Short mmCIF file of C-alpha atoms and ligand atoms in Angstrom, two decimals:
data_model
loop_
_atom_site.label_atom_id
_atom_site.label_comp_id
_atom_site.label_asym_id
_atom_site.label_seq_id
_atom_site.Cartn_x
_atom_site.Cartn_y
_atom_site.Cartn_z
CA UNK A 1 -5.58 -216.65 -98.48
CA UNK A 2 -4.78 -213.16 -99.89
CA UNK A 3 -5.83 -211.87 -103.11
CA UNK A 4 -8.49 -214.61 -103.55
CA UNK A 5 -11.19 -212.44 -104.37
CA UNK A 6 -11.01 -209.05 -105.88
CA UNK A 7 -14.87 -208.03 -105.98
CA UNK A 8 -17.59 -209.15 -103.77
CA UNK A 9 -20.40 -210.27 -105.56
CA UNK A 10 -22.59 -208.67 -103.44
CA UNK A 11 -21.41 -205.39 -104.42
CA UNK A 12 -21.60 -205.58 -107.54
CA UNK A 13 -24.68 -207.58 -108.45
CA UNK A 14 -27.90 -207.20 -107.06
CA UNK A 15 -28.86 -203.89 -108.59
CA UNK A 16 -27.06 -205.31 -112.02
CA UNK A 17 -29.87 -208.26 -111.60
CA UNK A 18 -32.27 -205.85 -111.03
CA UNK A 19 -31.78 -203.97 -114.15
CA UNK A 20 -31.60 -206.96 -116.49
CA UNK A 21 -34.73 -208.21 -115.27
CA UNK A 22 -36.73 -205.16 -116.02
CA UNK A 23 -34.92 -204.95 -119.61
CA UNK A 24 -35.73 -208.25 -119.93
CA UNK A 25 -39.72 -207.97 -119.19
CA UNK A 26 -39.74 -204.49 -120.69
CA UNK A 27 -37.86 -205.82 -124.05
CA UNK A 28 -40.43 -208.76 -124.63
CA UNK A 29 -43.07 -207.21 -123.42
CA UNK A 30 -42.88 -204.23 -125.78
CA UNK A 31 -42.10 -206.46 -128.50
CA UNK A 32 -45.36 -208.35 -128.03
CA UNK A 33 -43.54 -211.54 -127.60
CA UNK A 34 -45.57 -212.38 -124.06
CA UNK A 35 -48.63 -212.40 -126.38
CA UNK A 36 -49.69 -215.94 -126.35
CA UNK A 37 -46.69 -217.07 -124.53
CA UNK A 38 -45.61 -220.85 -124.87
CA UNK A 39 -43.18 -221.99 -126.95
CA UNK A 40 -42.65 -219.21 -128.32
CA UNK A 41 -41.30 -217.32 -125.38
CA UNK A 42 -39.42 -220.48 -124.67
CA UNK A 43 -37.57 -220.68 -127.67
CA UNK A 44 -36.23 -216.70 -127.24
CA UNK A 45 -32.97 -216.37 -125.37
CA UNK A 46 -33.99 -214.43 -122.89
CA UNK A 47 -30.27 -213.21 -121.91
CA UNK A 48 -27.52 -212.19 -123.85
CA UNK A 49 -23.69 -213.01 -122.86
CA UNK A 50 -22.11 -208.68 -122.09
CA UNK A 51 -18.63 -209.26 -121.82
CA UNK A 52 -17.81 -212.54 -120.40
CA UNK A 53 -21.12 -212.84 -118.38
CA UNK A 54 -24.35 -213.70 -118.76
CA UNK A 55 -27.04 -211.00 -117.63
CA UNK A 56 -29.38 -213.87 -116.56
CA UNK A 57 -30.27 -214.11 -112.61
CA UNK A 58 -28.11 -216.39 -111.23
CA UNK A 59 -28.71 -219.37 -109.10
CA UNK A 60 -29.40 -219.05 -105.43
CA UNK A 61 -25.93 -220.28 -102.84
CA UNK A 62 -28.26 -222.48 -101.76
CA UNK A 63 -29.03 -224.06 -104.86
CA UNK A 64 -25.15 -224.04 -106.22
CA UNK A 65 -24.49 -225.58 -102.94
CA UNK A 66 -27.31 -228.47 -102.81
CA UNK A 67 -27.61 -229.85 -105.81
CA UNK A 68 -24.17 -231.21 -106.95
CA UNK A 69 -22.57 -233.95 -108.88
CA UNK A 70 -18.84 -235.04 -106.85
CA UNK A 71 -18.72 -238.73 -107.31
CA UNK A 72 -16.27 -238.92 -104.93
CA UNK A 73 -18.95 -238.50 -102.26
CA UNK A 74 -21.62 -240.67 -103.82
CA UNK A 75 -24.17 -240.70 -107.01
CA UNK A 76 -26.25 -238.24 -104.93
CA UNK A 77 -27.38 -234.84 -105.89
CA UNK A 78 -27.10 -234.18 -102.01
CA UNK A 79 -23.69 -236.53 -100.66
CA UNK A 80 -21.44 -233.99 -101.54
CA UNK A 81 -23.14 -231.35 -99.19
CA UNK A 82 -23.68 -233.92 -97.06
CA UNK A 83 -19.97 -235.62 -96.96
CA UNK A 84 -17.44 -233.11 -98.50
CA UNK A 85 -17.09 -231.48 -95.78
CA UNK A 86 -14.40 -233.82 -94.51
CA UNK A 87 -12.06 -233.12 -97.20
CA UNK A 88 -8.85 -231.18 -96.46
CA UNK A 89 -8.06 -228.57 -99.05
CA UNK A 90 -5.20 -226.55 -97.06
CA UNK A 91 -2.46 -227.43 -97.80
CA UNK A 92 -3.16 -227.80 -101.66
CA UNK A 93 -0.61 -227.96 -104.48
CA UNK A 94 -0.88 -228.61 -108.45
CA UNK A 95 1.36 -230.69 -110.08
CA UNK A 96 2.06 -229.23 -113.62
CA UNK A 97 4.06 -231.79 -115.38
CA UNK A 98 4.90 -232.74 -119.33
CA UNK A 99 5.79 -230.56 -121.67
CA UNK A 100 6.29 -227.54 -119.96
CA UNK A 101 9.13 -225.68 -119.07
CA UNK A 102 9.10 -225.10 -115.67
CA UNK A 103 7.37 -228.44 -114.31
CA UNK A 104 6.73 -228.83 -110.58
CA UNK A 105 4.93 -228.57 -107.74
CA UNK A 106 2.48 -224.90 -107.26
CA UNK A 107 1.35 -224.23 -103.84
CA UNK A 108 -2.08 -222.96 -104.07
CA UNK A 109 -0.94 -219.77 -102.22
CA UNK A 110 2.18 -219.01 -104.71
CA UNK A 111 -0.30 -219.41 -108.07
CA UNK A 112 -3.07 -216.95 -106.15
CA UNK A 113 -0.25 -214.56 -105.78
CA UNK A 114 0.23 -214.48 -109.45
CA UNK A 115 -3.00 -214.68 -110.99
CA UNK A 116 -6.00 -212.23 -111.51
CA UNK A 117 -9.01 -213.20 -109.90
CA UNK A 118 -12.16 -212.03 -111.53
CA UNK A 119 -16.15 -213.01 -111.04
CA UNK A 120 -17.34 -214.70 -114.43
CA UNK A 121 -21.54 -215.30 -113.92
CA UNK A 122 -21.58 -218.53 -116.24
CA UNK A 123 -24.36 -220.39 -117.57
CA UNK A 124 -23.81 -224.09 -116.30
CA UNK A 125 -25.34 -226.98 -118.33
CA UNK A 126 -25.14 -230.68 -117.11
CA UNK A 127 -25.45 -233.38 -119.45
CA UNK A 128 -28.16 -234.66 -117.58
CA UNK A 129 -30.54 -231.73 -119.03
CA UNK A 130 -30.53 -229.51 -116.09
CA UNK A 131 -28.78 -226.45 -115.87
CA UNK A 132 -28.06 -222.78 -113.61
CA UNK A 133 -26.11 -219.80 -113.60
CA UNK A 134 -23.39 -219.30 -111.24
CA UNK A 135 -21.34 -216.47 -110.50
CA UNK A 136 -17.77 -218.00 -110.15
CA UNK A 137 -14.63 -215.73 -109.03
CA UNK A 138 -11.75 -217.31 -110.76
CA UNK A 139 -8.98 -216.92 -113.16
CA UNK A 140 -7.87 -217.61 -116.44
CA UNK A 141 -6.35 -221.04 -117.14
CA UNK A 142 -4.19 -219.68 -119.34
CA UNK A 143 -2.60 -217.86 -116.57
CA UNK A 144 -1.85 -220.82 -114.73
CA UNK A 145 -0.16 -222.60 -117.89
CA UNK A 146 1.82 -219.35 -118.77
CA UNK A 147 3.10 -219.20 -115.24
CA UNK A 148 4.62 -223.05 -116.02
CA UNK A 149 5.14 -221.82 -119.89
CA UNK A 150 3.33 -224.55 -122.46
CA UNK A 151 6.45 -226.30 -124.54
CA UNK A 152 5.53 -225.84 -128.26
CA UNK A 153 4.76 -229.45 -128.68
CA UNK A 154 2.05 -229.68 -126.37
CA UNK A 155 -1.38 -229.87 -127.93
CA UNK A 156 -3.58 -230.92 -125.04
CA UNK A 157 -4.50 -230.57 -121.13
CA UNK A 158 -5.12 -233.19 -119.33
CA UNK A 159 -6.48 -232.56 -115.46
CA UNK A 160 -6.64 -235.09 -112.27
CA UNK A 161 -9.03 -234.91 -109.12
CA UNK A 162 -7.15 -235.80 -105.73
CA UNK A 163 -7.24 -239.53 -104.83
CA UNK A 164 -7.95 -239.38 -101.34
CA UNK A 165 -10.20 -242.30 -100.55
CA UNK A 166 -9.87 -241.88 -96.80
CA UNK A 167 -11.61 -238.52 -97.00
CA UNK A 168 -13.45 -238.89 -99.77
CA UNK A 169 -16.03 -242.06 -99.39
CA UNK A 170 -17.07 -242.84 -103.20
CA UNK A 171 -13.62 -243.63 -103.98
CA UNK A 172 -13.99 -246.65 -101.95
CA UNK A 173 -16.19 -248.11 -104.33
CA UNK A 174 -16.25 -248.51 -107.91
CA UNK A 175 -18.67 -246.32 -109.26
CA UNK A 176 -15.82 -244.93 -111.69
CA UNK A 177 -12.24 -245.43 -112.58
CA UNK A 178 -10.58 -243.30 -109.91
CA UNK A 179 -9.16 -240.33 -109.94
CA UNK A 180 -11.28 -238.83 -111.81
CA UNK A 181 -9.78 -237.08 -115.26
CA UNK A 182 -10.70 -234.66 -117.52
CA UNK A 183 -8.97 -233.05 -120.92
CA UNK A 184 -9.18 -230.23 -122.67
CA UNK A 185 -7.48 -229.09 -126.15
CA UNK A 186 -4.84 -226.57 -125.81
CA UNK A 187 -6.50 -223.52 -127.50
CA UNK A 188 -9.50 -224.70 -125.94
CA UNK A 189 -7.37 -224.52 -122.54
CA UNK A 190 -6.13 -221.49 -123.47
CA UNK A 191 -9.47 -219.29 -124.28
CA UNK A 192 -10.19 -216.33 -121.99
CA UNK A 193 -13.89 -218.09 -121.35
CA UNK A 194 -12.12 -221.42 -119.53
CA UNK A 195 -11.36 -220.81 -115.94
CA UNK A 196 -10.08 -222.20 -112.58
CA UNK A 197 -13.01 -221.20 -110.20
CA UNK A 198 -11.63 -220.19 -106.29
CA UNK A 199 -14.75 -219.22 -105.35
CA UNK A 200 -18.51 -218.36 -105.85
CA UNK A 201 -20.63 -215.36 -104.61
CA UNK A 202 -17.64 -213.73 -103.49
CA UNK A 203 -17.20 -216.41 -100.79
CA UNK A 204 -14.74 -218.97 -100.76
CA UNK A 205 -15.18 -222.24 -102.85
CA UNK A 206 -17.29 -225.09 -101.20
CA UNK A 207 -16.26 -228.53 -101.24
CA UNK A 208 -19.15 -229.96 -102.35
CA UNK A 209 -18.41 -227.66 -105.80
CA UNK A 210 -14.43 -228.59 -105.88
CA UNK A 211 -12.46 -226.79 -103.64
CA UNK A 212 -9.99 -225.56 -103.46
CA UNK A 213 -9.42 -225.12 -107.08
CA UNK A 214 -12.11 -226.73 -110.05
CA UNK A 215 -11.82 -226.20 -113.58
CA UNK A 216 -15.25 -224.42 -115.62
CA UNK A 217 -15.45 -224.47 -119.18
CA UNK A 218 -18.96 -222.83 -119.69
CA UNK A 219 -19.64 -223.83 -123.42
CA UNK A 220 -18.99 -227.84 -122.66
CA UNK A 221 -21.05 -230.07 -120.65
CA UNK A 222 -20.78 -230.04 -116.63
CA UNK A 223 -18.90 -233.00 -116.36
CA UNK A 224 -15.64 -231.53 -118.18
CA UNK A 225 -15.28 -229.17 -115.18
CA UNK A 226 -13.06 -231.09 -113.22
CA UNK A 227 -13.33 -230.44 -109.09
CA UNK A 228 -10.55 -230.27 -106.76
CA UNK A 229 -7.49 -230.32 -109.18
CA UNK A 230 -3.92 -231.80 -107.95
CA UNK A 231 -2.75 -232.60 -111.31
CA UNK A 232 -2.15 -230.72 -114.63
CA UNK A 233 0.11 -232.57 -117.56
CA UNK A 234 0.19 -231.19 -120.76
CA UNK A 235 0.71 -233.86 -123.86
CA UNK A 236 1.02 -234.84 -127.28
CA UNK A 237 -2.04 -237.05 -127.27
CA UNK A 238 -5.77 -236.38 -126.65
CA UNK A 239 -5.96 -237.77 -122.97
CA UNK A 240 -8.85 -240.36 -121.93
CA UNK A 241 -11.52 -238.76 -119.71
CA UNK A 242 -12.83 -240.73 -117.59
CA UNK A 243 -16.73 -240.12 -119.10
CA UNK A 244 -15.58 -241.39 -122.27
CA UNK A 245 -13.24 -244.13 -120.76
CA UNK A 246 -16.38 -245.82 -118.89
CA UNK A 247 -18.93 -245.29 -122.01
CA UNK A 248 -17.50 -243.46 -125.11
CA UNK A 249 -20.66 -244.12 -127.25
CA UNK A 250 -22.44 -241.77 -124.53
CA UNK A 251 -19.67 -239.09 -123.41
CA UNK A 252 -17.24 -238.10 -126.05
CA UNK A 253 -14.05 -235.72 -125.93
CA UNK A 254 -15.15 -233.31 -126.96
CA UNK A 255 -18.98 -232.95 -124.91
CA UNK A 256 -19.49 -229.65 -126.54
CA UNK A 257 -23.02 -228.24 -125.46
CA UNK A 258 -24.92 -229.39 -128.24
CA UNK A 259 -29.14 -229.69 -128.66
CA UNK A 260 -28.67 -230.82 -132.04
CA UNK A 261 -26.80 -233.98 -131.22
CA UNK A 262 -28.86 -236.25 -128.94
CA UNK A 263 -27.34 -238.33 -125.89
CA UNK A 264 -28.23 -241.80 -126.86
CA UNK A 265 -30.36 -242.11 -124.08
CA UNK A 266 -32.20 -238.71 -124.04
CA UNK A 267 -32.53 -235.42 -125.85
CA UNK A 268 -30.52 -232.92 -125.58
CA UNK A 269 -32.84 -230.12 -127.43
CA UNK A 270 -33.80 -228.58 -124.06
CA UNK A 271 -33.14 -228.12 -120.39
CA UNK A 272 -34.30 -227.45 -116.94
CA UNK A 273 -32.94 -224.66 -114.83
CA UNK A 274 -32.83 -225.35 -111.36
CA UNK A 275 -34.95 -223.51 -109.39
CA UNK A 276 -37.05 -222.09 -111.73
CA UNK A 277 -40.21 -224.20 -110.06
CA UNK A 278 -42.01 -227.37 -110.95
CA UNK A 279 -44.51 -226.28 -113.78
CA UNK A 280 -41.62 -223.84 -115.09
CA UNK A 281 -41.56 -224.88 -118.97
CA UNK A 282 -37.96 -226.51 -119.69
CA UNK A 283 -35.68 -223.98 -121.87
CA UNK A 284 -34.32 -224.64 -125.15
CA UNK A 285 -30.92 -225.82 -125.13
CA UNK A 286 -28.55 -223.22 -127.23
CA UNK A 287 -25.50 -224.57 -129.31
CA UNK A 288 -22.00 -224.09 -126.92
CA UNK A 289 -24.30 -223.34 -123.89
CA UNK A 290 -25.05 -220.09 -125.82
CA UNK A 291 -21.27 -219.06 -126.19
CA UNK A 292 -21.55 -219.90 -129.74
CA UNK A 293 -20.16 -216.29 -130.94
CA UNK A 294 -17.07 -217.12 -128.60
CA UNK A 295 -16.09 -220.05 -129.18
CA UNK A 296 -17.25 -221.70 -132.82
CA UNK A 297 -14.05 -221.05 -134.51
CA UNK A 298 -12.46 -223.48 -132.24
CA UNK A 299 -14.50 -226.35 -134.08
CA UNK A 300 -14.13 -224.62 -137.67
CA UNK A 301 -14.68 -227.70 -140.54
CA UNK A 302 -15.17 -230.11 -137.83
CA UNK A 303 -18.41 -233.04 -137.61
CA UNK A 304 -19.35 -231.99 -134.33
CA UNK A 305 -21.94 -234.67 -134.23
CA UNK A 306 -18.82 -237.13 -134.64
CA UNK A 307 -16.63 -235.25 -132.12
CA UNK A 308 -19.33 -235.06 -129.71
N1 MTE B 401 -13.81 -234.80 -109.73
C1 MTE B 401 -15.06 -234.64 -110.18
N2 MTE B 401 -15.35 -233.56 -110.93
C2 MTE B 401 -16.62 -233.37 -111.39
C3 MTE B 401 -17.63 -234.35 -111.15
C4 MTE B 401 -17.27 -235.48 -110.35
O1 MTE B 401 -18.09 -236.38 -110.07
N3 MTE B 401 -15.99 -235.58 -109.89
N4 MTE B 401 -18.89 -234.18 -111.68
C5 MTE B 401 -18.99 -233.33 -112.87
C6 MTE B 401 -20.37 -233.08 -113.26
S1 MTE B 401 -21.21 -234.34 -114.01
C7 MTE B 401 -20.95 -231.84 -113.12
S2 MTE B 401 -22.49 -231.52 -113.71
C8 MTE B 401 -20.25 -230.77 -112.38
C9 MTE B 401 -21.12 -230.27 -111.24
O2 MTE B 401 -20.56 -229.14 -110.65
P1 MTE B 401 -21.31 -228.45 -109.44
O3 MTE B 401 -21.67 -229.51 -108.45
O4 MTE B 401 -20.36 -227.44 -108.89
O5 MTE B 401 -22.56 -227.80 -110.01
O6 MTE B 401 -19.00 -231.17 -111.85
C10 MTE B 401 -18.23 -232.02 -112.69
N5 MTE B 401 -16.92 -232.26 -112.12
MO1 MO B 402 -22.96 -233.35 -115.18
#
């Protein structure tokens, strides 16, 4: 489809990588923080968000592509490269419905032809404790919602997966309440940070990581980012995702990335990046995924260990 991608990653990143690395070893080691090593080391960011992306090394294809969570194709870290393959994402169209002003349904090729695709290289932070970096090429939701113009009442998002059980096989069980949905807050909809990802590495979307068209919210927990969107309603009323709809003492609303605030079954202080080898030490886990700068003021004078 034209104008999906607007720079290659490969043109753009290697040497970038390159760089960071050796300001990143220079910086710490001049500083004398290697000295001793440990936690110590651990506990540094070793990164720092320029712009909107982070100037860690991101995650191999192959490991963005092998290791995914898409319930729709079974609990497995490795069904959805195994069975998403199957699924038919052309033709696609969103429904944007609710209280908007131009509801309807968006072919995928129309809303490409409007919107400006970018690469965003994310940190990516599972609830499960394991994280990555990915280098997405997207756009801004709020493009998307401008294009069907938000109706001043409107205070949330709320986002459905296709329901497709014949190509998609873990819909034909009950492993969750199907389709899957996810919700977002309006401003929280509307920062520059939240995308729609078309793509990664400069390459078209993969299945197994929601094609055609996913949602990424970078500062939240993986399982708000939504794969293979058909549905977008905008509402009055905080909608019920389905995390918090099959356990809401474990997965709230909100599931802002948060070390201080524990899941109730493990700790959520620190992570482990994928790929980074067996004896790599896990990595502290930073408050909003690190994007704490960007996006605290959303969650001014709120208990976030209440809306968690
Ligand atoms: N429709 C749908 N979206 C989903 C999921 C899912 O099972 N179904 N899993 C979520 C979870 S738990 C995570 S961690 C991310 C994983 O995205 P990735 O496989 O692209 O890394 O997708 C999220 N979006
Ligand atoms: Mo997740």
């Amino acid at each position: 489809m034209a104008g999906r991608i607007n720079r290659p990653y490969s043109e753009v990143t290697p040497e970038r990588v390159y760089l960071n690395r050796r300001a990143v070893i220079g910086g710490l080691a001049g500083a004398g923080l290697l000295a001793g090593t440990g936690a110590r080391a651990q506990e540094m960011p070793q990164f720092s968000i320029e712009g909107f992306d982070t100037t860690e090394a991101p995650n191999s294809f192959e490991e963005i592509t092998n290791y995914n969570n898409f319930y729709e194709f079974g609990t497995g870290k490795e069904d959805p490269a195994r069975y998403a393959g199957a699924l038919t994402t052309d033709p696609w169209s969103v429904e944007i419905d609710g209280l908007v002003e131009r509801p309807g349904s968006y072919g995928l090729g129309d809303i490409l032809s409007k919107v400006d695709i970018d690469e965003r290289i994310y940190r990516f932070r599972c609830v499960e404790a394991w994280s990555m970096v990915i280098p997405w090429n997207g756009f801004e939701l709020n493009q998307l919602l401008d294009l069907a113009g938000v109706s001043p009442s409107a205070r949330y998002v709320r986002f459905e997966t296709l329901y497709r059980p014949e190509e998609m096989p873990g819909q034909r069980r009950p492993i969750l309440e199907w389709p899957y949905v996810e919700g977002l807050r309006l401003d929280e909809a509307m920062h520059p940070l939240t995308i729609m990802a078309t793509g990664l590495y400069g390459r078209e979307l993969p299945n197994q990581n929601g094609a055609p068209l996913r949602l990424v919210v970078p500062w939240k927990y993986g399982f708000k980012s939504i794969k293979s969107v058909v549905k977008i309603t905008l509402t009055e009323d905080q909608p019920l995702n389905t995390w918090k709809r099959s356990n809401h003492r474990e997965y709230g609303f909100y599931s802002n990335v948060n070390p201080e605030v524990s899941h109730p079954r493990w700790s959520q202080a620190s992570e482990r990046r994928i790929g980074a080898g067996l004896f790599a030490p896990r990595q502290a886990t930073l408050k909003f995924n690190g994007y704490e700068e960007q996006v605290a003021g959303l969650y001014k004078g709120m208990d976030l260990s209440e809306n968690y």
